[in-house]
Amino acid sequence: MGRLVVAAAVAGWAIPIAALVNLVVPEPYMDEIFHVPQAQQYCHGDFLTWDPMITTPPGLYYVSLAYIASFFPVAWMFRVAETFDVLCSTAALRSTNVIMAMVCAVLFHDLLLCIRPGIGERKATTYAILVSLYPVHWFFSFLYYTDVASLAAVLAMYLFCLKKKFWISAMFGSFSILFRQTNVIWIIFFAANGAISYIQDLYPKDNVSHKSIEATHQSNKVVSSRDNKTTAQGLRRRQINSPISKKVVVSESSKLYNSLAEEVWDICLKLWNSKCEVLIAFAPFAFVMVAFVAFIIWNGGIVLGAKEAHVVSPHFAQFLYFGLVSAAALLPWHFTPSQILDLFHLSGKNKTCSFLAVSMGLGLSFIAVHFFSIAHPYLLADNRHYTFYIWRKVIQVNWMMKYMLIPLYVYSWFSILNILGKSQTRVWVLSFVLSVALVLVPAPLIEFRYYTIPFVILVLHFPVIGNGKLLALGLLYVAADLFTLMMFLFRPFHWEHEPGTQRFMW
């Protein structure tokens, strides 16, 4: 029932708004001037012609081809269209992403129930609708871009990986690469964490942890019957409300690196001891990786076309931008008095380590901002994107502003790590951070579209909040959606040096 509600809700606003967009902007716009003609070549049956300006593989065109082909028999029967290629209009191709937006919402709904079984159908439905309203994702649901279909493929890959259907997961993973090459990072991320979960199931009762748990129960009994006669292993597993255990928690938090190293070592040992089972189970992902490496060798790089404009660059500031944008888009989780107090309380447990962590965060952020802030020529010249104005009016409004934003970057990332650390293992959090860096840092162009997939993964793993906060956040999303839609449709402008109508967009 929840799936139907989610799909109906998305269709309820997506279909009429898509019709409005097609009415006001009937011709391909921005990157659509490359994607639409290329898809129409496929509709004509020409699979060999390729526009050298297109940087991504043809996954979206295949989906559109299958989607439009499903309507052709009916259209031909009623003489609406005598030939297949007549159906491949700009409006019809754009409608592909309307369907993909519905698919994304349903997949998010199912993923949330899979990750948090106790969340309940109603709450999962609310969250799925909320994510569908996320402004960047929502906006591109009405244009012929690769981002919405790319998100759908990645979410499907994740869902089947969690369900341990690895062949199907790898199939969707390979398909996700056909939308955007950087999705190979998410294949590695899901496969790696899937393998860790797989070996944990093979070792449900690890010897060390089992002994520690037994020692804990014995320790608690001894404490209640005898004065402070506890064992060393019992102290490590005491309940949090015990004064003794609070000291232990503080001492363990001061040895984070050792704990992380032990966790990694334990995982490596289990992987090695179960290497045959793991290799057999995750062989499909290995096949995908081999095929991707072969593609890079054949293509001479990861980008298909316009390689000179998409050179891999050390854009470390992009990593910081993602943290702040995600924290701002998830306001009720990050910028609240309770979260600020939680971070202060955490830092107060071990002031030395906290001081070192904050100092390192500020120092590395300063280096990233000062030496690795890249202003791509497209960013500086194209005033159709909101990032053009954010760069000029905020980040570069004066020479100090980019440095004044550093505390916000650091706070945002600390808040993200703090929230993730409450529900995920250290290895999971570390692998997520590395995946975000590998996806975003090489990209020289600031594009909020690149942030959508890691943003959605964050929402999936953040704690559940109350309906009041969800409603407030939803209203903020709707306000941003309507503003960007009105600006795109009804505030066009013109360039003196180039004919045609220009429009504001993400």
Short mmCIF file of C-alpha atoms in Angstrom, two decimals:
data_model
loop_
_atom_site.label_atom_id
_atom_site.label_comp_id
_atom_site.label_asym_id
_atom_site.label_seq_id
_atom_site.Cartn_x
_atom_site.Cartn_y
_atom_site.Cartn_z
CA MET A 1 0.00 0.00 0.00
CA GLY A 2 2.84 2.36 0.87
CA ARG A 3 4.39 1.95 -2.56
CA LEU A 4 1.13 2.88 -4.26
CA VAL A 5 0.71 5.95 -2.07
CA VAL A 6 4.27 7.09 -2.78
CA ALA A 7 3.96 6.51 -6.54
CA ALA A 8 0.57 8.24 -6.65
CA ALA A 9 1.84 11.22 -4.66
CA VAL A 10 4.83 11.73 -6.95
CA ALA A 11 2.69 11.27 -10.07
CA GLY A 12 0.14 13.71 -8.66
CA TRP A 13 2.54 16.64 -8.89
CA ALA A 14 5.03 15.38 -11.47
CA ILE A 15 2.62 14.84 -14.36
CA PRO A 16 0.92 18.28 -14.33
CA ILE A 17 4.20 20.11 -13.71
CA ALA A 18 5.88 18.16 -16.53
CA ALA A 19 3.01 19.22 -18.80
CA LEU A 20 3.53 22.86 -17.75
CA VAL A 21 7.29 22.65 -18.38
CA ASN A 22 6.70 21.19 -21.84
CA LEU A 23 4.16 23.89 -22.62
CA VAL A 24 6.44 26.79 -21.66
CA VAL A 25 9.76 25.22 -22.71
CA PRO A 26 8.91 22.86 -25.59
CA GLU A 27 12.41 22.85 -27.09
CA PRO A 28 15.50 21.16 -25.59
CA TYR A 29 17.33 23.39 -23.13
CA MET A 30 20.89 23.43 -21.75
CA ASP A 31 22.34 19.89 -21.77
CA GLU A 32 19.16 18.63 -23.40
CA ILE A 33 20.42 20.01 -26.71
CA PHE A 34 22.88 17.10 -26.64
CA HIS A 35 20.80 14.37 -24.99
CA VAL A 36 17.53 14.78 -26.92
CA PRO A 37 19.02 14.57 -30.46
CA GLN A 38 21.18 11.63 -29.40
CA ALA A 39 18.15 9.76 -28.04
CA GLN A 40 16.27 10.55 -31.24
CA GLN A 41 19.11 9.00 -33.24
CA TYR A 42 18.53 5.81 -31.27
CA CYS A 43 14.81 6.06 -32.01
CA HIS A 44 15.68 6.15 -35.71
CA GLY A 45 17.67 2.96 -35.23
CA ASP A 46 21.04 4.69 -35.58
CA PHE A 47 23.19 3.34 -32.75
CA LEU A 48 26.53 4.25 -34.28
CA THR A 49 26.29 8.07 -34.41
CA TRP A 50 27.57 9.72 -31.23
CA ASP A 51 27.73 13.38 -30.22
CA PRO A 52 31.32 14.06 -29.03
CA MET A 53 30.04 16.64 -26.52
CA ILE A 54 28.21 14.00 -24.46
CA THR A 55 30.29 12.86 -21.47
CA THR A 56 28.12 10.01 -20.14
CA PRO A 57 27.27 6.57 -21.61
CA PRO A 58 23.91 5.95 -23.32
CA GLY A 59 22.01 4.36 -20.41
CA LEU A 60 19.30 7.03 -20.40
CA TYR A 61 18.68 6.57 -24.13
CA TYR A 62 18.22 2.82 -23.71
CA VAL A 63 15.68 3.39 -20.93
CA SER A 64 13.82 5.92 -23.06
CA LEU A 65 13.86 3.55 -26.01
CA ALA A 66 12.32 0.74 -23.96
CA TYR A 67 9.83 3.11 -22.31
CA ILE A 68 8.61 4.65 -25.58
CA ALA A 69 8.59 1.26 -27.34
CA SER A 70 6.07 0.06 -24.78
CA PHE A 71 3.60 2.68 -26.07
CA PHE A 72 4.26 2.17 -29.76
CA PRO A 73 1.95 -0.81 -30.40
CA VAL A 74 -1.02 1.11 -28.97
CA ALA A 75 -0.06 4.31 -30.83
CA TRP A 76 0.31 2.38 -34.08
CA MET A 77 -2.99 0.55 -33.58
CA PHE A 78 -4.93 3.79 -33.17
CA ARG A 79 -2.94 5.50 -35.94
CA VAL A 80 -1.53 8.06 -33.50
CA ALA A 81 1.95 7.36 -34.82
CA GLU A 82 2.77 5.43 -37.99
CA THR A 83 6.49 5.15 -37.18
CA PHE A 84 8.31 4.61 -33.92
CA ASP A 85 10.57 7.67 -34.12
CA VAL A 86 7.56 10.05 -34.20
CA LEU A 87 6.98 9.24 -30.53
CA CYS A 88 10.49 10.38 -29.53
CA SER A 89 9.59 14.02 -29.03
CA THR A 90 11.25 16.18 -26.39
CA ALA A 91 8.17 15.91 -24.16
CA ALA A 92 8.05 12.13 -24.48
CA LEU A 93 11.74 11.79 -23.68
CA ARG A 94 11.39 14.08 -20.66
CA SER A 95 8.56 11.94 -19.36
CA THR A 96 11.13 9.16 -18.90
CA ASN A 97 12.41 11.00 -15.84
CA VAL A 98 8.90 11.49 -14.47
CA ILE A 99 8.61 7.69 -14.40
CA MET A 100 12.13 7.43 -12.95
CA ALA A 101 11.19 9.89 -10.18
CA MET A 102 8.31 7.61 -9.20
CA VAL A 103 10.66 4.62 -9.26
CA CYS A 104 13.18 6.48 -7.05
CA ALA A 105 10.49 7.24 -4.47
CA VAL A 106 9.30 3.62 -4.33
CA LEU A 107 12.88 2.32 -4.06
CA PHE A 108 13.65 4.77 -1.26
CA HIS A 109 10.50 3.61 0.55
CA ASP A 110 11.57 -0.04 0.29
CA LEU A 111 15.17 0.74 1.28
CA LEU A 112 14.05 2.58 4.39
CA LEU A 113 11.89 -0.36 5.47
CA CYS A 114 14.83 -2.69 4.78
CA ILE A 115 17.35 -0.61 6.74
CA ARG A 116 14.92 0.35 9.53
CA PRO A 117 12.30 -2.42 9.79
CA GLY A 118 10.65 -0.80 12.80
CA ILE A 119 10.06 2.57 11.17
CA GLY A 120 6.55 1.69 10.02
CA GLU A 121 4.83 1.96 6.66
CA ARG A 122 3.42 5.44 7.23
CA LYS A 123 6.72 6.97 8.27
CA ALA A 124 8.57 5.35 5.36
CA THR A 125 5.94 6.74 2.99
CA THR A 126 6.38 10.23 4.45
CA TYR A 127 10.16 10.06 4.10
CA ALA A 128 9.95 8.83 0.51
CA ILE A 129 7.68 11.72 -0.45
CA LEU A 130 9.99 14.16 1.34
CA VAL A 131 13.07 12.94 -0.55
CA SER A 132 11.12 13.21 -3.82
CA LEU A 133 10.69 16.89 -3.01
CA TYR A 134 14.42 17.47 -2.47
CA PRO A 135 14.86 20.55 -4.70
CA VAL A 136 17.74 19.45 -6.95
CA HIS A 137 16.31 15.99 -7.54
CA TRP A 138 12.79 17.40 -8.00
CA PHE A 139 13.86 19.99 -10.58
CA PHE A 140 15.61 17.53 -12.87
CA SER A 141 12.65 15.16 -12.82
CA PHE A 142 11.14 17.35 -15.55
CA LEU A 143 14.15 17.65 -17.84
CA TYR A 144 16.01 15.12 -19.94
CA TYR A 145 19.11 14.71 -17.76
CA THR A 146 20.77 11.53 -16.54
CA ASP A 147 20.60 12.24 -12.79
CA VAL A 148 17.17 10.87 -11.86
CA ALA A 149 17.65 7.59 -13.72
CA SER A 150 21.17 7.33 -12.27
CA LEU A 151 19.76 7.64 -8.74
CA ALA A 152 17.13 4.99 -9.50
CA ALA A 153 19.77 2.51 -10.66
CA VAL A 154 21.98 3.14 -7.61
CA LEU A 155 19.05 2.75 -5.19
CA ALA A 156 18.00 -0.50 -6.90
CA MET A 157 21.58 -1.76 -6.63
CA TYR A 158 21.65 -0.93 -2.91
CA LEU A 159 18.26 -2.53 -2.21
CA PHE A 160 19.17 -5.86 -3.81
CA CYS A 161 22.59 -5.82 -2.16
CA LEU A 162 20.91 -5.48 1.25
CA LYS A 163 18.62 -8.36 0.31
CA LYS A 164 21.74 -10.38 -0.59
CA LYS A 165 20.66 -10.83 -4.20
CA PHE A 166 24.11 -9.97 -5.45
CA TRP A 167 23.71 -10.93 -9.10
CA ILE A 168 20.71 -8.62 -9.48
CA SER A 169 22.51 -5.92 -7.49
CA ALA A 170 25.56 -6.13 -9.75
CA MET A 171 23.32 -5.97 -12.80
CA PHE A 172 21.81 -2.69 -11.60
CA GLY A 173 25.30 -1.53 -10.67
CA SER A 174 26.54 -2.09 -14.21
CA PHE A 175 23.46 -0.33 -15.49
CA SER A 176 24.12 2.63 -13.17
CA ILE A 177 27.51 3.12 -14.82
CA LEU A 178 25.68 3.57 -18.13
CA PHE A 179 24.09 6.70 -16.62
CA ARG A 180 27.14 8.12 -14.86
CA GLN A 181 30.62 6.64 -14.72
CA THR A 182 31.33 7.77 -11.14
CA ASN A 183 28.64 5.35 -9.94
CA VAL A 184 31.40 2.74 -10.00
CA ILE A 185 32.44 4.19 -6.63
CA TRP A 186 29.02 3.37 -5.19
CA ILE A 187 29.30 -0.15 -6.59
CA ILE A 188 32.53 -0.58 -4.62
CA PHE A 189 30.97 1.01 -1.52
CA PHE A 190 27.88 -1.22 -1.49
CA ALA A 191 29.82 -4.35 -2.44
CA ALA A 192 32.46 -3.76 0.24
CA ASN A 193 29.93 -3.16 3.00
CA GLY A 194 27.82 -6.00 1.66
CA ALA A 195 30.83 -8.31 1.95
CA ILE A 196 31.41 -7.14 5.53
CA SER A 197 27.78 -7.84 6.40
CA TYR A 198 28.03 -11.19 4.65
CA ILE A 199 30.99 -12.36 6.74
CA GLN A 200 29.36 -11.06 9.92
CA ASP A 201 26.48 -13.42 9.14
CA LEU A 202 29.00 -16.24 8.69
CA TYR A 203 30.42 -15.42 12.16
CA PRO A 204 27.28 -14.61 14.17
CA LYS A 205 29.06 -15.18 17.44
CA ASP A 206 32.64 -14.08 17.24
CA ASN A 207 34.77 -15.74 19.90
CA VAL A 208 36.16 -12.54 21.33
CA SER A 209 32.93 -10.61 21.44
CA HIS A 210 31.06 -13.66 22.75
CA LYS A 211 33.47 -14.04 25.63
CA SER A 212 33.23 -10.32 26.35
CA ILE A 213 29.44 -10.47 26.45
CA GLU A 214 29.53 -13.45 28.81
CA ALA A 215 32.05 -11.64 30.97
CA THR A 216 29.72 -8.64 30.99
CA HIS A 217 26.81 -10.65 32.39
CA GLN A 218 29.07 -12.22 35.00
CA SER A 219 30.47 -8.81 35.87
CA ASN A 220 27.03 -7.27 36.35
CA LYS A 221 26.03 -10.13 38.64
CA VAL A 222 29.21 -9.82 40.69
CA VAL A 223 28.74 -6.06 41.07
CA SER A 224 25.24 -6.48 42.33
CA SER A 225 26.24 -9.18 44.89
CA ARG A 226 29.79 -8.22 45.81
CA ASP A 227 31.45 -4.85 46.22
CA ASN A 228 33.28 -3.86 43.05
CA LYS A 229 34.62 -7.34 42.29
CA THR A 230 34.55 -7.20 38.52
CA THR A 231 36.72 -8.53 35.76
CA ALA A 232 38.55 -6.40 33.25
CA GLN A 233 36.54 -7.72 30.31
CA GLY A 234 33.29 -7.08 32.14
CA LEU A 235 34.16 -3.41 32.52
CA ARG A 236 34.38 -3.01 28.72
CA ARG A 237 30.76 -4.10 28.22
CA ARG A 238 29.03 -2.43 31.16
CA GLN A 239 25.78 -0.56 30.63
CA ILE A 240 26.09 3.09 29.71
CA ASN A 241 24.29 4.32 32.83
CA SER A 242 26.94 2.82 35.08
CA PRO A 243 29.54 5.32 36.38
CA ILE A 244 32.28 2.76 35.78
CA SER A 245 31.21 2.23 32.17
CA LYS A 246 31.16 5.99 31.53
CA LYS A 247 34.85 6.09 32.35
CA VAL A 248 35.44 3.16 30.05
CA VAL A 249 33.54 4.88 27.21
CA VAL A 250 35.69 7.98 27.62
CA SER A 251 38.90 5.96 27.68
CA GLU A 252 37.84 4.01 24.58
CA SER A 253 36.87 7.16 22.70
CA SER A 254 40.36 8.49 23.33
CA LYS A 255 41.70 5.43 21.48
CA LEU A 256 39.57 5.79 18.37
CA TYR A 257 42.38 4.94 16.01
CA ASN A 258 43.19 1.74 17.88
CA SER A 259 39.52 0.75 17.87
CA LEU A 260 39.23 1.45 14.17
CA ALA A 261 42.42 -0.49 13.49
CA GLU A 262 41.12 -3.43 15.51
CA GLU A 263 37.82 -3.34 13.64
CA VAL A 264 39.58 -3.28 10.26
CA TRP A 265 41.93 -6.08 11.32
CA ASP A 266 39.04 -8.21 12.53
CA ILE A 267 37.20 -7.70 9.22
CA CYS A 268 40.33 -8.52 7.21
CA LEU A 269 40.85 -11.75 9.15
CA LYS A 270 37.27 -12.83 8.62
CA LEU A 271 37.44 -11.96 4.93
CA TRP A 272 40.62 -13.99 4.55
CA ASN A 273 39.23 -16.97 6.44
CA SER A 274 36.08 -16.91 4.28
CA LYS A 275 37.69 -15.81 1.04
CA CYS A 276 36.20 -18.61 -1.06
CA GLU A 277 32.63 -17.96 0.07
CA VAL A 278 33.04 -14.20 -0.35
CA LEU A 279 34.62 -14.49 -3.80
CA ILE A 280 31.83 -16.75 -5.02
CA ALA A 281 29.06 -14.57 -3.57
CA PHE A 282 30.52 -11.28 -4.85
CA ALA A 283 31.90 -12.52 -8.18
CA PRO A 284 29.26 -10.48 -10.10
CA PHE A 285 30.69 -7.24 -8.74
CA ALA A 286 34.19 -8.37 -9.75
CA PHE A 287 32.96 -8.94 -13.31
CA VAL A 288 31.53 -5.40 -13.38
CA MET A 289 34.82 -3.94 -12.13
CA VAL A 290 36.86 -5.85 -14.72
CA ALA A 291 34.54 -4.60 -17.47
CA PHE A 292 34.83 -1.04 -16.20
CA VAL A 293 38.63 -1.16 -16.13
CA ALA A 294 38.57 -2.50 -19.69
CA PHE A 295 36.32 0.41 -20.68
CA ILE A 296 38.75 2.96 -19.19
CA ILE A 297 41.67 1.39 -21.04
CA TRP A 298 39.72 1.33 -24.31
CA ASN A 299 38.37 4.87 -23.89
CA GLY A 300 41.60 6.38 -22.61
CA GLY A 301 39.85 7.84 -19.55
CA ILE A 302 36.62 7.85 -17.60
CA VAL A 303 34.89 10.64 -19.57
CA LEU A 304 33.46 9.86 -23.01
CA GLY A 305 33.28 13.27 -24.70
CA ALA A 306 34.40 16.87 -24.06
CA LYS A 307 37.40 15.52 -22.16
CA GLU A 308 39.21 18.85 -22.17
CA ALA A 309 36.39 20.41 -20.11
CA HIS A 310 36.21 17.53 -17.61
CA VAL A 311 39.80 16.96 -16.61
CA VAL A 312 40.28 15.19 -13.29
CA SER A 313 41.32 17.85 -10.74
CA PRO A 314 42.18 17.90 -7.01
CA HIS A 315 39.03 19.85 -6.10
CA PHE A 316 39.11 19.18 -2.34
CA ALA A 317 36.91 22.19 -1.63
CA GLN A 318 34.07 20.34 -3.37
CA PHE A 319 34.12 17.85 -0.49
CA LEU A 320 33.52 20.72 1.93
CA TYR A 321 30.72 22.19 -0.18
CA PHE A 322 28.88 18.88 -0.08
CA GLY A 323 29.03 18.79 3.72
CA LEU A 324 27.53 22.26 4.08
CA VAL A 325 24.89 21.79 1.36
CA SER A 326 23.77 18.46 2.84
CA ALA A 327 23.65 19.81 6.38
CA ALA A 328 21.63 22.82 5.21
CA ALA A 329 19.24 20.58 3.25
CA LEU A 330 18.82 18.42 6.37
CA LEU A 331 18.35 21.35 8.73
CA PRO A 332 16.34 19.57 11.48
CA TRP A 333 19.18 17.11 12.02
CA HIS A 334 22.13 19.47 12.08
CA PHE A 335 21.36 23.08 12.95
CA THR A 336 19.31 22.59 16.09
CA PRO A 337 20.17 23.39 19.73
CA SER A 338 20.07 19.68 20.64
CA GLN A 339 22.59 18.72 17.96
CA ILE A 340 24.90 21.61 18.85
CA LEU A 341 24.75 20.62 22.53
CA ASP A 342 25.36 17.00 21.60
CA LEU A 343 28.55 17.94 19.75
CA PHE A 344 29.71 20.13 22.65
CA HIS A 345 28.97 17.33 25.10
CA LEU A 346 30.91 14.88 22.96
CA SER A 347 33.88 17.23 22.74
CA GLY A 348 33.84 17.68 26.50
CA LYS A 349 34.40 13.98 27.12
CA ASN A 350 37.97 14.17 25.92
CA LYS A 351 39.07 17.75 25.42
CA THR A 352 42.52 16.88 24.13
CA CYS A 353 41.31 14.61 21.34
CA SER A 354 38.48 16.99 20.48
CA PHE A 355 40.88 19.92 20.28
CA LEU A 356 43.18 17.95 17.99
CA ALA A 357 40.26 16.82 15.79
CA VAL A 358 38.86 20.34 15.45
CA SER A 359 42.30 21.80 14.80
CA MET A 360 43.00 19.19 12.15
CA GLY A 361 39.59 19.78 10.56
CA LEU A 362 40.12 23.52 10.44
CA GLY A 363 43.67 23.15 9.15
CA LEU A 364 42.81 20.69 6.38
CA SER A 365 39.78 22.78 5.40
CA PHE A 366 41.95 25.88 5.17
CA ILE A 367 44.38 24.05 2.89
CA ALA A 368 41.50 22.78 0.74
CA VAL A 369 39.94 26.24 0.45
CA HIS A 370 43.17 28.14 -0.11
CA PHE A 371 44.96 25.79 -2.50
CA PHE A 372 42.24 23.56 -3.97
CA SER A 373 39.26 25.83 -4.70
CA ILE A 374 38.78 25.45 -8.44
CA ALA A 375 36.83 27.98 -10.48
CA HIS A 376 35.89 26.10 -13.63
CA PRO A 377 35.46 28.29 -16.76
CA TYR A 378 31.84 27.08 -17.03
CA LEU A 379 31.19 28.26 -13.46
CA LEU A 380 32.60 31.73 -14.14
CA ALA A 381 30.93 32.27 -17.51
CA ASP A 382 27.49 30.65 -17.26
CA ASN A 383 25.05 32.85 -15.35
CA ARG A 384 22.16 30.45 -15.93
CA HIS A 385 23.14 28.30 -12.97
CA TYR A 386 22.56 29.23 -9.31
CA THR A 387 26.10 28.11 -8.51
CA PHE A 388 27.32 31.08 -10.60
CA TYR A 389 25.66 33.46 -8.12
CA ILE A 390 26.63 31.46 -5.03
CA TRP A 391 30.24 31.61 -6.16
CA ARG A 392 30.23 35.33 -6.96
CA LYS A 393 27.86 36.66 -4.31
CA VAL A 394 28.75 34.39 -1.40
CA ILE A 395 32.02 32.47 -1.66
CA GLN A 396 33.90 35.18 -3.58
CA VAL A 397 32.05 38.28 -2.37
CA ASN A 398 35.34 39.35 -0.76
CA TRP A 399 38.70 37.76 -0.10
CA MET A 400 37.77 36.77 3.48
CA MET A 401 34.42 35.08 2.91
CA LYS A 402 35.75 31.76 1.66
CA TYR A 403 37.80 31.49 4.85
CA MET A 404 34.91 32.61 7.06
CA LEU A 405 32.87 29.67 5.76
CA ILE A 406 35.47 27.15 6.99
CA PRO A 407 33.94 26.77 10.50
CA LEU A 408 30.59 25.99 8.86
CA TYR A 409 32.20 23.35 6.65
CA VAL A 410 33.89 21.75 9.66
CA TYR A 411 30.75 21.86 11.81
CA SER A 412 28.67 20.33 9.01
CA TRP A 413 31.02 17.40 8.53
CA PHE A 414 31.46 16.86 12.27
CA SER A 415 27.68 16.80 12.63
CA ILE A 416 27.31 14.31 9.75
CA LEU A 417 29.97 12.03 11.22
CA ASN A 418 28.46 12.29 14.68
CA ILE A 419 25.01 11.26 13.48
CA LEU A 420 26.26 8.45 11.25
CA GLY A 421 28.54 7.17 14.01
CA LYS A 422 25.55 6.51 16.26
CA SER A 423 24.05 3.91 13.94
CA GLN A 424 26.90 2.71 11.69
CA THR A 425 30.25 1.07 12.30
CA ARG A 426 33.43 3.07 12.02
CA VAL A 427 34.38 1.17 8.87
CA TRP A 428 31.04 2.01 7.24
CA VAL A 429 31.41 5.71 8.09
CA LEU A 430 35.01 5.78 6.87
CA SER A 431 34.10 4.03 3.61
CA PHE A 432 31.23 6.47 3.04
CA VAL A 433 33.49 9.49 3.55
CA LEU A 434 36.08 8.04 1.17
CA SER A 435 33.38 7.30 -1.41
CA VAL A 436 32.06 10.86 -1.26
CA ALA A 437 35.61 12.17 -1.68
CA LEU A 438 36.31 9.87 -4.64
CA VAL A 439 33.10 10.92 -6.38
CA LEU A 440 33.33 14.68 -5.77
CA VAL A 441 36.97 15.69 -5.44
CA PRO A 442 38.00 14.82 -9.04
CA ALA A 443 35.11 16.90 -10.44
CA PRO A 444 36.34 20.41 -11.28
CA LEU A 445 32.85 21.84 -11.82
CA ILE A 446 30.59 22.72 -8.87
CA GLU A 447 27.30 20.97 -9.62
CA PHE A 448 24.72 20.29 -6.92
CA ARG A 449 23.45 17.46 -9.11
CA TYR A 450 26.58 15.51 -8.17
CA TYR A 451 25.56 15.63 -4.50
CA THR A 452 22.19 13.88 -4.87
CA ILE A 453 23.24 10.24 -4.50
CA PRO A 454 25.39 10.68 -1.34
CA PHE A 455 22.71 13.00 0.04
CA VAL A 456 20.03 10.32 -0.34
CA ILE A 457 22.32 7.73 1.27
CA LEU A 458 22.69 10.10 4.24
CA VAL A 459 18.92 10.42 4.63
CA LEU A 460 18.56 6.64 4.56
CA HIS A 461 20.95 6.25 7.49
CA PHE A 462 20.01 9.27 9.59
CA PRO A 463 17.78 8.78 12.65
CA VAL A 464 14.04 9.23 12.35
CA ILE A 465 12.67 12.63 13.38
CA GLY A 466 9.19 13.78 14.36
CA ASN A 467 6.37 14.54 11.96
CA GLY A 468 6.45 18.24 12.83
CA LYS A 469 10.07 18.60 11.72
CA LEU A 470 9.40 16.53 8.61
CA LEU A 471 6.47 18.78 7.71
CA ALA A 472 8.55 21.92 8.23
CA LEU A 473 11.35 20.55 6.08
CA GLY A 474 8.85 19.46 3.44
CA LEU A 475 7.38 22.95 3.31
CA LEU A 476 10.88 24.41 2.86
CA TYR A 477 11.50 21.99 0.00
CA VAL A 478 8.18 22.90 -1.63
CA ALA A 479 8.98 26.61 -1.33
CA ALA A 480 12.40 26.07 -2.97
CA ASP A 481 10.82 23.87 -5.65
CA LEU A 482 8.19 26.46 -6.56
CA PHE A 483 10.74 29.27 -6.56
CA THR A 484 13.13 27.47 -8.90
CA LEU A 485 10.26 26.40 -11.14
CA MET A 486 8.89 29.94 -11.42
CA MET A 487 12.36 31.33 -12.11
CA PHE A 488 12.95 28.70 -14.78
CA LEU A 489 9.63 29.13 -16.55
CA PHE A 490 8.66 32.76 -16.09
CA ARG A 491 11.90 34.74 -15.62
CA PRO A 492 13.73 34.14 -18.90
CA PHE A 493 16.50 36.45 -20.07
CA HIS A 494 18.65 36.96 -23.15
CA TRP A 495 22.35 37.20 -23.93
CA GLU A 496 23.59 39.91 -26.22
CA HIS A 497 26.28 37.71 -27.75
CA GLU A 498 24.05 34.68 -28.39
CA PRO A 499 20.49 34.29 -29.72
CA GLY A 500 17.84 32.36 -27.87
CA THR A 501 16.11 32.42 -24.50
CA GLN A 502 18.10 31.67 -21.36
CA ARG A 503 16.65 30.38 -18.09
CA PHE A 504 17.76 30.02 -14.48
CA MET A 505 18.33 26.51 -13.16
CA TRP A 506 20.36 24.45 -10.70
#
